[in-house]
Short mmCIF file of C-alpha atoms in Angstrom, two decimals:
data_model
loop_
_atom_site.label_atom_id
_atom_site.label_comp_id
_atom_site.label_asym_id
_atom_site.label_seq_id
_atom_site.Cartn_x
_atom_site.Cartn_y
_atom_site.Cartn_z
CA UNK M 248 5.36 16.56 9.38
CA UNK M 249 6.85 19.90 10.88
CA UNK M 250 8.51 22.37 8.83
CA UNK M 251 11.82 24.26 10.91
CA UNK M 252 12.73 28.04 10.01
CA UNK M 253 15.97 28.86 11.10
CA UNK M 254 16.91 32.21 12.20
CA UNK M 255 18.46 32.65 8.51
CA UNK M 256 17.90 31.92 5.56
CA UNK M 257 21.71 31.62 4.51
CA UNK M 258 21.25 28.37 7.47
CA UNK M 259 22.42 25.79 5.57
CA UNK M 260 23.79 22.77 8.00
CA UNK M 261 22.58 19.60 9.70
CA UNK M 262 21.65 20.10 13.82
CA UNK M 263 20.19 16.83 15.69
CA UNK M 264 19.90 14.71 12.11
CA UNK M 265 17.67 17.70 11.20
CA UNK M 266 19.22 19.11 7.23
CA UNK M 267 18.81 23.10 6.99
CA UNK M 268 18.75 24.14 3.53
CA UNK M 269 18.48 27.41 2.42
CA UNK M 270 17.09 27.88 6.46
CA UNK M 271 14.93 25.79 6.40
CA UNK M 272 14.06 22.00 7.20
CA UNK M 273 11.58 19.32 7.46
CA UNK M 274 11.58 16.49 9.86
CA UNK M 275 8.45 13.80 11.37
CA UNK M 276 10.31 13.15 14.81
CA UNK M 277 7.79 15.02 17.28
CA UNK M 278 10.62 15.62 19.97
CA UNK M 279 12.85 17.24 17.76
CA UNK M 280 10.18 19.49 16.51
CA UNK M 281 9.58 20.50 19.86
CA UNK M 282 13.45 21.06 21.06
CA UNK M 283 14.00 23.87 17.56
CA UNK M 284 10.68 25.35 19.12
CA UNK M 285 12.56 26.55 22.22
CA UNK M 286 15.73 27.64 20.99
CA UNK M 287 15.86 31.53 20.23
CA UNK M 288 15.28 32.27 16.72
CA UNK M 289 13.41 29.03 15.41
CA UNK M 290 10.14 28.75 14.16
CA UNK M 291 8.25 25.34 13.68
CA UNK M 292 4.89 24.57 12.33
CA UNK M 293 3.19 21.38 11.75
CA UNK M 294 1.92 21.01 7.94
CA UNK M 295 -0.52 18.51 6.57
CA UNK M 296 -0.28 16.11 3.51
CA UNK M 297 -1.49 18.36 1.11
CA UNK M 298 1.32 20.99 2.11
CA UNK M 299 3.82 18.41 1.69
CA UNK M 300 4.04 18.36 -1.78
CA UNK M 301 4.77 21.12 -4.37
CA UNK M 302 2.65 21.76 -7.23
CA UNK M 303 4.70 19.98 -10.25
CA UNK M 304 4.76 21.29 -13.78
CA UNK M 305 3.16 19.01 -16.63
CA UNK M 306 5.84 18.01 -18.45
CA UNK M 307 5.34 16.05 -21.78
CA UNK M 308 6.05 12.60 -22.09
CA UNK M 309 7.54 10.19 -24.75
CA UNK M 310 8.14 11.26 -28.35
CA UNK M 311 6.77 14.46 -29.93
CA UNK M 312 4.22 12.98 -32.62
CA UNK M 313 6.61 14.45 -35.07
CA UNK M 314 9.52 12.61 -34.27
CA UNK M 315 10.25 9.39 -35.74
CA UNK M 316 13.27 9.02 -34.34
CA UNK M 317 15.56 10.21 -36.88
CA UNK M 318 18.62 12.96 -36.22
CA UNK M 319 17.65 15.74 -37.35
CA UNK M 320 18.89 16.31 -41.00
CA UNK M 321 21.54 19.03 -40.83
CA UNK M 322 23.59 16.59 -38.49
CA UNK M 323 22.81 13.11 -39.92
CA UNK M 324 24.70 11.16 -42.12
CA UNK M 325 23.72 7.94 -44.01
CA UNK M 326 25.80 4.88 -43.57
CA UNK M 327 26.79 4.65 -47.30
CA UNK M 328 28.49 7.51 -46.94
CA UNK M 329 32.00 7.40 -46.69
CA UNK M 330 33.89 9.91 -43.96
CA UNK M 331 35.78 12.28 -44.90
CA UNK M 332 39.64 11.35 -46.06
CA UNK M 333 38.57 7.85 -46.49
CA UNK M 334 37.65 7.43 -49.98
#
């Protein structure tokens, strides 16, 4: 994998299939790393698997152990209870 650096980073379009975002890209294709290396103003370097991926934030899963899937009471109504101006 090679990551691109455009000469900005407000370089935010698509050159040879290649997306910029932010000036910046990623692509696999060898040859195309190689042609951004020899225009002016590009930077490419190759990163490894473990650069790939950003570090993701544990996020919690499934119910809280508190919740027992009810609304909340200050916004729940029982089904018994009429609406209001239908009585």
């Amino acid at each position: 994998m090679y990551k691109i650096k455009a000469p900005s980073e407000e370089y935010d379009r698509k050159i040879g299939g290649v997306q910029f975002v932010s000036g910046e890209a990623q692509t696999d294709n060898e040859w195309l790393a190689s042609w951004f290396s020899g225009r002016a103003g590009f930077t490419v370097e190759t990163v490894s698997a473990e650069e790939e991926t950003e570090p993701t934030e544990d996020k919690p899963r499934g119910k809280r152990r508190n919740d027992k899937g009810n609304a909340d009471a200050a916004g729940a109504k029982s089904a018994a209870e009429p609406a209001a101006g239908n009585a």
